[in-house]
Coordinates of N, CA and C in Angstrom, one line a residue:
Chain A
E1 N -79.7 -35.9 52.2 CA -80.7 -36.9 52.6 C -80.1 -38.7 51.8
P2 N -80.6 -39.4 52.4 CA -80.5 -40.5 51.8 C -81.9 -40.7 50.7
E3 N -81.0 -41.2 49.6 CA -82.2 -41.6 48.5 C -82.0 -42.6 47.3
V4 N -82.9 -43.4 47.0 CA -83.1 -44.3 46.0 C -83.0 -43.9 44.7
T5 N -82.0 -44.3 44.2 CA -81.2 -43.9 43.0 C -81.5 -45.0 41.5
Q6 N -82.1 -44.4 40.7 CA -82.4 -45.6 39.2 C -81.9 -45.0 38.1
T7 N -81.2 -45.9 37.6 CA -80.4 -46.0 36.4 C -80.9 -47.0 35.3
P8 N -80.9 -46.5 33.8 CA -81.2 -45.1 33.5 C -82.3 -44.4 33.5
S9 N -82.8 -43.1 33.6 CA -83.6 -42.5 33.5 C -84.7 -42.7 32.2
H10 N -84.3 -43.0 31.2 CA -84.8 -43.7 29.8 C -84.0 -44.7 29.2
Q11 N -85.2 -45.6 29.1 CA -84.6 -46.6 28.2 C -85.5 -47.1 27.1
V12 N -85.2 -47.1 26.0 CA -86.1 -46.9 24.8 C -85.2 -48.6 24.1
T13 N -86.2 -49.6 24.0 CA -86.1 -51.4 23.4 C -86.8 -51.4 22.7
Q14 N -86.4 -52.3 21.6 CA -87.1 -52.7 20.7 C -88.1 -54.2 21.1
M15 N -89.2 -54.2 20.6 CA -90.1 -55.5 21.0 C -89.0 -56.6 21.2
G16 N -89.5 -58.0 22.3 CA -88.2 -59.0 22.1 C -87.1 -58.8 22.8
Q17 N -86.5 -57.4 22.8 CA -85.1 -57.4 23.8 C -85.4 -57.5 24.8
E18 N -84.2 -58.1 25.8 CA -84.1 -57.9 27.2 C -83.7 -56.4 27.9
V19 N -84.1 -56.0 29.1 CA -84.0 -55.0 29.4 C -83.5 -55.2 31.2
I20 N -82.4 -54.6 31.8 CA -82.3 -54.9 32.8 C -82.4 -53.0 33.4
L21 N -83.2 -53.0 34.7 CA -83.3 -51.8 35.1 C -82.9 -51.8 36.5
R22 N -82.1 -50.6 36.7 CA -81.2 -51.2 37.9 C -81.6 -49.6 38.9
C23 N -81.3 -50.1 40.6 CA -81.9 -49.4 41.0 C -80.8 -49.5 42.4
V24 N -80.3 -48.4 43.4 CA -79.7 -48.4 44.5 C -80.6 -47.9 45.3
P25 N -80.7 -49.2 46.3 CA -81.8 -48.8 47.5 C -81.3 -48.1 48.6
I26 N -81.8 -47.4 49.9 CA -81.1 -46.5 50.8 C -80.3 -47.6 51.2
S27 N -79.2 -47.2 51.8 CA -78.2 -48.3 52.5 C -78.8 -49.0 53.4
N28 N -79.5 -49.0 54.6 CA -79.7 -49.4 55.6 C -81.1 -49.9 55.5
H29 N -81.7 -50.2 54.3 CA -82.9 -50.1 54.1 C -82.8 -51.9 53.6
L30 N -83.8 -52.5 54.5 CA -84.0 -54.6 54.1 C -84.9 -54.7 53.2
Y31 N -86.0 -54.1 52.9 CA -87.0 -54.6 51.8 C -87.1 -53.5 50.9
F32 N -87.2 -54.5 49.8 CA -86.7 -53.8 48.0 C -87.7 -54.1 47.4
Y33 N -88.4 -53.0 46.7 CA -89.7 -53.2 45.9 C -89.6 -52.7 44.3
W34 N -90.3 -52.8 43.3 CA -90.1 -52.8 42.7 C -92.2 -52.2 42.1
Y35 N -92.2 -50.9 41.2 CA -93.6 -50.6 40.9 C -93.5 -50.1 39.7
R36 N -94.7 -50.3 39.2 CA -94.7 -49.5 37.5 C -95.9 -48.7 37.7
Q37 N -95.9 -47.7 36.8 CA -97.0 -46.7 36.3 C -96.8 -46.3 35.0
I38 N -98.4 -47.5 34.1 CA -98.3 -46.9 33.1 C -99.1 -45.9 32.5
L39 N -98.8 -44.7 31.8 CA -99.3 -43.6 31.7 C -100.3 -43.3 32.0
G40 N -100.7 -42.2 32.7 CA -102.2 -42.0 32.9 C -102.6 -43.1 34.0
Q41 N -102.4 -44.0 34.5 CA -102.9 -44.7 35.3 C -102.2 -44.6 36.6
K42 N -102.4 -45.9 37.3 CA -102.3 -45.7 39.0 C -100.9 -46.6 39.1
V43 N -100.2 -46.3 39.8 CA -99.3 -47.1 40.4 C -99.3 -48.4 40.8
E44 N -98.6 -49.7 40.4 CA -99.2 -50.8 40.5 C -97.8 -51.7 41.0
F45 N -98.4 -52.3 41.8 CA -97.0 -53.1 42.9 C -96.9 -54.3 41.8
L46 N -95.4 -54.6 41.6 CA -95.1 -55.7 41.2 C -94.3 -56.7 41.6
V47 N -93.4 -56.2 42.9 CA -92.7 -57.4 43.6 C -91.9 -57.0 44.4
S48 N -92.0 -57.7 45.7 CA -91.2 -57.1 46.6 C -89.8 -58.6 46.9
F49 N -89.0 -58.0 47.9 CA -88.0 -58.8 47.8 C -87.1 -58.5 49.3
Y50 N -87.0 -59.3 49.9 CA -86.3 -59.5 51.4 C -85.6 -60.7 51.5
N51 N -84.2 -60.5 52.1 CA -83.3 -61.4 52.6 C -83.4 -62.6 51.2
N52 N -82.5 -61.6 50.1 CA -82.3 -62.5 49.0 C -83.3 -63.2 48.2
E53 N -84.8 -62.8 48.7 CA -85.8 -63.9 48.0 C -87.0 -62.8 47.7
I54 N -87.6 -63.5 46.6 CA -89.5 -62.6 46.8 C -90.4 -63.1 47.6
S55 N -90.6 -62.3 48.3 CA -91.6 -62.1 49.6 C -92.8 -62.0 49.1
E56 N -93.2 -61.6 48.0 CA -94.5 -60.8 47.4 C -94.2 -60.5 45.8
K57 N -95.6 -61.0 44.9 CA -95.4 -61.0 43.7 C -96.9 -60.6 43.4
S58 N -97.0 -59.7 42.2 CA -98.4 -59.5 42.1 C -98.6 -59.8 40.8
E59 N -100.3 -60.6 39.9 CA -100.2 -61.0 38.5 C -99.1 -60.5 37.6
I60 N -98.5 -59.5 37.8 CA -98.2 -58.6 36.5 C -96.7 -59.2 36.6
F61 N -96.7 -59.7 37.5 CA -94.9 -60.3 38.0 C -94.9 -61.6 37.0
D62 N -95.0 -62.0 35.6 CA -94.9 -62.8 35.4 C -93.2 -63.3 35.2
D63 N -93.7 -65.0 34.4 CA -92.4 -65.3 34.3 C -91.3 -64.7 33.5
Q64 N -91.6 -63.5 32.6 CA -90.6 -62.9 31.9 C -89.8 -61.8 32.8
F65 N -90.7 -61.4 34.4 CA -89.6 -60.8 34.9 C -88.7 -61.6 36.0
S66 N -87.8 -60.9 36.4 CA -87.1 -61.4 37.4 C -86.4 -60.5 38.2
V67 N -86.0 -60.5 39.7 CA -85.2 -59.7 40.3 C -84.0 -60.3 40.8
E68 N -83.2 -59.4 41.0 CA -81.8 -59.7 41.8 C -81.2 -59.0 42.3
R69 N -80.3 -59.2 43.4 CA -79.6 -58.3 44.2 C -78.0 -58.2 44.1
P70 N -77.8 -58.4 42.7 CA -76.4 -59.1 42.8 C -74.9 -58.6 43.8
D71 N -74.9 -57.8 44.6 CA -74.2 -57.4 45.5 C -74.6 -56.6 46.4
G72 N -74.1 -55.8 47.4 CA -74.4 -55.7 48.4 C -75.4 -54.2 48.1
S73 N -75.5 -54.0 46.7 CA -76.2 -52.1 46.7 C -77.0 -52.2 45.7
N74 N -76.9 -52.9 44.5 CA -77.7 -53.0 43.5 C -79.1 -54.1 43.6
F75 N -79.9 -53.2 43.2 CA -81.3 -54.2 42.9 C -81.9 -54.0 41.7
T76 N -82.0 -54.9 40.7 CA -82.2 -54.9 39.6 C -83.8 -55.8 38.7
L77 N -84.2 -55.6 38.3 CA -85.2 -56.0 37.5 C -84.9 -56.0 36.0
K78 N -85.2 -57.4 35.4 CA -85.1 -57.8 34.5 C -86.4 -58.2 33.6
I79 N -86.3 -57.8 32.3 CA -87.7 -58.2 31.7 C -87.2 -59.1 30.4
R80 N -87.5 -60.2 30.6 CA -86.6 -60.7 29.5 C -86.9 -60.6 27.7
S81 N -88.1 -60.5 27.8 CA -88.5 -60.6 26.2 C -89.9 -59.2 26.2
T82 N -89.6 -58.2 26.1 CA -90.2 -56.9 26.6 C -91.4 -56.7 25.4
K83 N -92.3 -56.4 25.7 CA -93.8 -56.4 24.7 C -94.0 -55.0 24.6
L84 N -95.3 -54.5 23.7 CA -95.4 -53.0 23.7 C -96.0 -52.3 25.3
E85 N -97.0 -53.4 25.3 CA -97.5 -53.2 27.0 C -96.8 -53.4 28.3
D86 N -95.3 -53.1 27.8 CA -94.1 -53.0 29.0 C -94.3 -51.5 29.3
S87 N -94.4 -51.1 28.1 CA -94.2 -49.3 28.3 C -94.4 -48.8 29.7
A88 N -93.6 -48.1 30.3 CA -94.4 -47.4 31.7 C -93.1 -46.9 32.3
M89 N -93.5 -46.2 33.4 CA -92.2 -46.1 34.3 C -92.3 -46.9 35.4
Y90 N -90.9 -47.5 35.5 CA -90.9 -48.2 36.8 C -89.6 -47.9 37.7
F91 N -90.7 -47.9 39.0 CA -90.3 -47.2 40.0 C -89.8 -48.7 41.1
C92 N -88.3 -48.1 41.6 CA -87.8 -48.9 42.9 C -88.3 -48.1 44.0
A93 N -88.3 -48.9 45.2 CA -88.6 -48.5 46.3 C -88.2 -49.0 47.2
S94 N -87.6 -48.5 48.5 CA -87.0 -49.5 49.6 C -87.8 -48.9 51.3
S95 N -87.4 -50.0 51.8 CA -88.1 -49.4 53.1 C -87.2 -50.2 54.0
T96 N -86.9 -49.7 55.7 CA -86.5 -50.1 57.3 C -87.1 -52.0 57.3
D97 N -88.4 -51.8 57.0 CA -89.5 -52.7 57.8 C -90.5 -53.0 56.6
V98 N -91.4 -54.3 56.9 CA -92.5 -54.3 56.3 C -93.2 -53.3 57.3
N99 N -94.2 -52.4 55.9 CA -95.2 -51.9 56.9 C -94.8 -50.7 57.3
T100 N -93.9 -50.5 56.8 CA -92.9 -49.2 57.2 C -93.3 -48.1 56.0
E101 N -92.4 -46.8 56.5 CA -92.9 -45.8 54.7 C -91.6 -46.3 53.9
A102 N -92.2 -46.6 52.4 CA -91.6 -47.0 51.6 C -91.1 -45.7 50.9
F103 N -89.6 -45.6 50.3 CA -89.1 -44.4 49.7 C -88.8 -44.6 48.2
F104 N -89.3 -44.2 47.6 CA -89.2 -44.1 45.7 C -88.1 -43.8 45.0
G105 N -87.6 -44.4 44.3 CA -86.6 -43.5 43.4 C -87.1 -42.8 42.3
Q106 N -86.7 -42.2 41.3 CA -87.1 -40.8 40.2 C -87.4 -42.1 39.0
G107 N -87.6 -43.4 39.2 CA -88.3 -44.1 38.2 C -87.5 -44.1 36.9
T108 N -87.5 -45.2 36.0 CA -87.0 -45.7 34.7 C -88.1 -45.4 33.7
R109 N -88.1 -44.6 32.8 CA -89.6 -44.5 31.8 C -88.7 -45.5 30.6
L110 N -89.7 -46.6 30.8 CA -89.4 -47.9 29.5 C -90.1 -47.7 28.6
T111 N -89.7 -47.6 27.2 CA -90.5 -47.4 26.0 C -90.2 -48.5 25.2
V112 N -91.0 -49.3 24.7 CA -90.9 -50.7 24.1 C -91.4 -50.1 22.6
V113 N -90.6 -50.3 21.8 CA -90.9 -49.9 20.3 C -91.1 -50.8 19.4
Chain B
T1 N -107.7 -57.9 45.6 CA -106.9 -56.6 46.1 C -108.1 -56.0 46.5
Q2 N -106.7 -55.0 47.7 CA -107.9 -54.0 48.4 C -107.8 -52.4 47.8
L3 N -108.9 -52.2 46.7 CA -109.1 -51.5 46.2 C -109.2 -49.4 47.1
L4 N -108.3 -49.2 46.8 CA -108.6 -47.3 47.1 C -109.2 -46.5 46.4
E5 N -110.4 -45.5 46.5 CA -110.9 -45.2 45.8 C -110.4 -43.4 46.4
Q6 N -110.3 -43.1 45.4 CA -109.6 -41.1 45.6 C -110.4 -40.4 45.3
S7 N -110.9 -39.3 45.9 CA -112.3 -38.3 45.0 C -111.5 -36.6 45.5
P8 N -111.8 -35.9 45.1 CA -112.3 -35.8 43.9 C -110.9 -36.2 42.6
Q9 N -111.4 -36.4 41.9 CA -109.9 -36.9 40.4 C -109.2 -35.7 40.3
F10 N -110.1 -34.8 40.1 CA -109.3 -33.3 40.0 C -109.8 -32.6 40.7
L11 N -108.9 -31.2 40.9 CA -109.3 -30.2 41.8 C -108.3 -28.9 41.3
S12 N -109.1 -27.8 40.9 CA -108.7 -26.9 40.8 C -109.3 -25.6 41.4
I13 N -108.4 -25.2 42.2 CA -108.7 -23.9 43.2 C -107.3 -22.7 43.0
Q14 N -108.2 -21.6 43.4 CA -107.2 -20.6 43.9 C -106.4 -20.4 44.9
E15 N -105.2 -20.0 44.9 CA -104.4 -19.7 45.9 C -105.3 -19.1 47.2
G16 N -104.9 -19.5 48.3 CA -105.5 -19.2 49.7 C -106.7 -20.1 50.0
E17 N -107.4 -20.8 48.9 CA -108.7 -21.7 49.4 C -108.0 -22.8 50.4
N18 N -108.7 -23.3 51.0 CA -109.2 -24.7 51.5 C -109.5 -25.9 50.9
L19 N -109.2 -26.9 50.7 CA -109.5 -28.2 50.5 C -109.3 -29.5 51.0
T20 N -110.1 -30.7 51.0 CA -110.0 -31.7 51.4 C -109.8 -32.7 50.3
V21 N -109.3 -33.7 50.3 CA -109.4 -34.9 49.6 C -109.6 -36.0 50.3
Y22 N -109.7 -37.1 49.3 CA -110.4 -38.0 50.2 C -110.3 -39.4 49.8
C23 N -109.3 -40.5 50.8 CA -108.9 -42.0 50.5 C -110.0 -42.9 50.8
N24 N -110.9 -43.4 50.2 CA -111.9 -44.7 51.0 C -112.0 -46.1 50.3
S25 N -112.1 -46.9 51.1 CA -111.8 -48.3 50.8 C -113.0 -48.9 51.6
S26 N -113.1 -50.5 51.7 CA -114.3 -51.1 51.8 C -113.4 -52.2 52.8
S27 N -111.7 -51.8 53.1 CA -111.1 -52.6 53.2 C -110.3 -52.2 54.1
V28 N -110.2 -53.0 55.5 CA -109.0 -52.3 56.3 C -107.9 -52.6 56.0
F29 N -106.6 -51.4 56.6 CA -105.1 -51.5 56.0 C -104.8 -50.7 57.3
S30 N -103.2 -52.1 57.5 CA -102.8 -51.6 59.1 C -102.1 -50.3 59.0
S31 N -101.7 -49.5 58.0 CA -101.3 -48.2 57.9 C -101.7 -47.8 56.8
L32 N -101.7 -46.7 56.1 CA -101.4 -46.1 55.0 C -100.8 -44.8 55.1
Q33 N -100.5 -44.6 53.9 CA -99.4 -43.3 53.5 C -100.3 -42.6 52.5
W34 N -99.6 -41.0 52.1 CA -99.8 -40.1 51.4 C -98.7 -40.1 50.5
Y35 N -98.4 -39.6 49.3 CA -97.7 -39.6 48.8 C -97.9 -38.5 47.6
R36 N -96.9 -37.4 47.5 CA -97.2 -36.3 46.2 C -96.2 -36.8 45.3
Q37 N -96.8 -36.7 43.8 CA -96.3 -37.2 42.7 C -96.2 -36.3 41.7
E38 N -94.8 -35.4 41.0 CA -94.7 -34.7 40.2 C -94.2 -35.2 38.7
P39 N -95.4 -35.1 37.7 CA -95.0 -35.4 36.1 C -93.7 -35.9 36.4
G40 N -93.7 -37.3 35.6 CA -92.2 -37.8 35.3 C -91.2 -38.0 36.6
E41 N -91.7 -38.1 37.6 CA -91.1 -38.6 39.0 C -91.6 -39.3 39.7
G42 N -91.0 -39.7 40.8 CA -91.3 -40.9 41.4 C -92.0 -40.4 42.6
P43 N -93.0 -41.2 43.3 CA -94.0 -40.5 44.3 C -93.2 -40.2 45.7
V44 N -93.5 -39.0 46.2 CA -92.6 -38.6 47.4 C -93.5 -38.8 48.7
L45 N -92.8 -39.3 49.7 CA -93.8 -40.0 50.8 C -94.1 -38.4 52.0
L46 N -95.3 -38.5 51.9 CA -95.4 -37.1 52.9 C -96.0 -37.2 54.4
V47 N -96.3 -38.6 54.7 CA -96.8 -39.0 56.2 C -97.3 -40.4 55.6
T48 N -97.4 -41.3 57.0 CA -97.5 -42.4 57.1 C -98.8 -42.5 58.4
V49 N -99.7 -42.6 58.4 CA -100.9 -43.0 59.5 C -101.3 -44.7 59.7
V50 N -101.0 -44.6 61.0 CA -101.4 -46.3 61.7 C -102.4 -46.3 62.1
T51 N -102.4 -45.7 63.3 CA -103.6 -45.7 64.2 C -104.5 -45.3 64.0
G52 N -106.1 -46.0 63.9 CA -107.6 -45.5 63.9 C -107.5 -44.0 64.8
G53 N -108.5 -43.4 63.8 CA -108.2 -41.5 64.4 C -107.1 -40.7 64.1
E54 N -106.3 -41.6 64.3 CA -104.8 -40.4 64.3 C -105.0 -39.5 63.1
V55 N -104.6 -38.3 63.8 CA -104.2 -37.0 63.0 C -102.8 -36.6 62.9
K56 N -102.6 -36.2 61.6 CA -101.2 -35.7 61.7 C -101.1 -34.4 61.1
K57 N -99.8 -33.6 61.2 CA -99.8 -32.2 60.9 C -98.5 -32.2 60.0
L58 N -98.5 -31.5 58.6 CA -97.7 -31.3 58.0 C -97.4 -30.2 57.9
K59 N -97.1 -28.9 58.1 CA -97.2 -27.6 57.9 C -98.5 -27.1 57.7
R60 N -99.2 -26.8 56.6 CA -100.8 -26.8 56.0 C -101.1 -27.8 56.0
L61 N -100.8 -29.2 56.3 CA -101.3 -30.3 55.6 C -102.3 -31.1 56.9
T62 N -103.0 -31.5 56.6 CA -103.3 -32.0 57.8 C -104.3 -33.6 57.1
F63 N -103.6 -34.5 58.3 CA -104.3 -35.8 57.8 C -104.9 -36.7 58.5
Q64 N -105.9 -37.4 58.0 CA -106.7 -37.9 59.0 C -106.8 -39.5 58.8
F65 N -106.6 -40.6 59.4 CA -106.7 -41.5 59.3 C -108.4 -41.9 60.4
G66 N -109.1 -42.9 59.2 CA -110.6 -43.1 59.8 C -110.6 -43.9 61.4
D67 N -111.6 -43.9 62.0 CA -111.3 -44.6 63.3 C -111.3 -46.4 63.0
A68 N -112.1 -46.7 61.7 CA -112.1 -48.2 61.6 C -110.6 -48.4 60.5
R69 N -109.7 -47.5 60.3 CA -109.1 -47.8 59.3 C -109.2 -48.3 57.7
K70 N -109.9 -47.6 57.4 CA -110.8 -47.9 56.2 C -110.9 -46.2 55.3
D71 N -110.4 -45.7 56.0 CA -110.5 -44.1 55.3 C -109.1 -43.1 55.6
S72 N -109.2 -42.1 55.0 CA -108.2 -41.0 54.9 C -108.4 -39.6 54.4
S73 N -107.9 -38.8 55.2 CA -108.2 -37.7 54.0 C -107.3 -36.7 54.7
L74 N -107.1 -35.7 53.5 CA -105.9 -35.0 53.6 C -106.9 -33.4 53.5
H75 N -106.3 -32.4 54.1 CA -106.8 -31.0 54.5 C -105.7 -30.2 53.9
I76 N -105.6 -29.5 53.1 CA -104.8 -28.3 52.6 C -105.2 -27.0 53.2
T77 N -104.7 -25.8 54.4 CA -105.4 -24.8 54.4 C -104.4 -23.9 53.6
A78 N -105.1 -23.0 52.9 CA -104.2 -21.6 52.5 C -103.6 -22.3 51.0
A79 N -104.0 -23.0 49.8 CA -103.2 -23.7 49.4 C -102.3 -22.7 48.5
Q80 N -101.4 -23.2 48.3 CA -100.1 -22.2 47.2 C -99.8 -23.0 46.2
P81 N -99.8 -22.1 44.9 CA -99.3 -22.5 43.9 C -98.2 -24.3 43.9
G82 N -97.4 -24.1 44.9 CA -96.2 -25.1 45.1 C -97.2 -26.4 45.4
D83 N -98.2 -26.3 45.9 CA -99.2 -27.4 46.6 C -99.4 -28.3 45.1
T84 N -99.7 -27.5 43.8 CA -100.0 -28.6 42.5 C -99.0 -29.8 42.8
G85 N -99.8 -30.6 42.3 CA -99.1 -31.6 42.0 C -100.3 -33.0 42.0
L86 N -100.0 -34.2 42.0 CA -101.0 -35.4 42.3 C -100.8 -35.6 43.7
Y87 N -101.7 -36.2 44.5 CA -101.6 -36.8 45.5 C -102.0 -38.2 45.7
L88 N -101.5 -38.8 46.0 CA -101.6 -40.1 46.4 C -102.1 -41.0 47.6
C89 N -103.4 -41.6 47.6 CA -103.0 -42.6 48.5 C -102.3 -44.2 48.7
A90 N -101.9 -44.6 49.5 CA -101.3 -46.0 49.3 C -101.8 -46.6 51.0
G91 N -102.2 -47.7 50.7 CA -102.5 -49.2 51.5 C -101.6 -49.9 51.8
A92 N -100.8 -50.1 53.0 CA -100.2 -51.7 52.9 C -101.4 -52.9 52.6
S93 N -100.9 -54.0 52.4 CA -101.7 -54.5 51.8 C -101.8 -55.9 53.2
N94 N -102.6 -56.7 52.9 CA -102.5 -57.8 53.8 C -101.3 -58.4 54.4
S95 N -100.4 -58.7 53.1 CA -98.9 -59.5 53.6 C -98.2 -58.3 54.6
G96 N -98.4 -56.9 54.0 CA -97.7 -56.1 54.5 C -96.8 -55.2 53.6
Y97 N -96.2 -56.5 52.5 CA -95.4 -56.1 51.5 C -95.6 -55.2 50.3
A98 N -96.8 -54.7 49.8 CA -97.4 -54.3 48.8 C -97.8 -53.4 49.5
L99 N -97.8 -52.3 48.2 CA -98.7 -50.9 48.8 C -99.7 -51.2 47.5
N100 N -101.2 -50.8 47.9 CA -102.4 -50.3 47.1 C -102.3 -49.1 46.7
F101 N -101.8 -48.7 45.7 CA -102.2 -47.4 45.2 C -103.7 -46.2 44.8
G102 N -104.2 -45.8 45.4 CA -105.4 -45.3 44.8 C -104.8 -44.5 43.4
K103 N -106.0 -44.0 42.3 CA -105.7 -43.2 41.2 C -105.2 -41.8 41.4
G104 N -105.3 -41.2 42.6 CA -104.9 -40.1 43.1 C -105.6 -38.9 42.7
T105 N -105.6 -37.8 43.1 CA -106.0 -36.7 43.2 C -105.2 -35.5 42.8
S106 N -105.8 -35.1 41.3 CA -104.9 -33.9 40.6 C -105.4 -32.8 40.9
L107 N -104.2 -31.9 42.0 CA -104.5 -30.8 42.2 C -103.4 -29.7 41.7
L108 N -104.4 -28.6 41.2 CA -103.9 -27.2 40.4 C -104.0 -26.2 41.1
V109 N -103.2 -25.1 41.8 CA -104.1 -24.4 42.8 C -103.3 -23.3 42.0
T110 N -104.2 -22.3 41.3 CA -103.2 -20.9 40.3 C -103.5 -20.0 41.4
P111 N -102.5 -18.7 41.0 CA -101.9 -17.6 41.7 C -103.5 -16.7 41.6

């Protein structure tokens, strides 16, 4: 069964460093998303991406964040200068169309020290 | 932001019991999805409901979308230990791109 894959599964980084989280969405999906979940809190929307541009972003997705689809398969989330409060599980998701089922990856646990 | 309130927050029951968890909002959603999440893993989609009043069944799980598309419920019949997990509801935002998640109901089914 097709699935969304994310790498790495765990990432530890020092405050102020840049990190890139990688995702391979399901191959025939056209809409891509990043969500995050701080420990013990709810899943929060960060950004959606369609047709090589951001279609929607939340207040969390400030100038420190960027997304890119560098090739036909990968979808990345970059955090330029990490802060302690960026520590969270980051989930990538994809869907065939807007308002249809979104399938989530297993997540990347980011720890900023 | 369209808020989704889930209740109860925690539920501990014995194997064989029935249970219902709720997802409520003051906002109308074009669709609502139910996910199950295990610790340290991503949400796994269970079902999507779209039409007001819609009922969907997935084995022992029954999902209902309210007539006004503001609320939903998940009913589990004869719960099993394998049903243990965090059940999340998520509604599509007005734009349709974002999913707004509830905080979830943490279910523990003991043998």
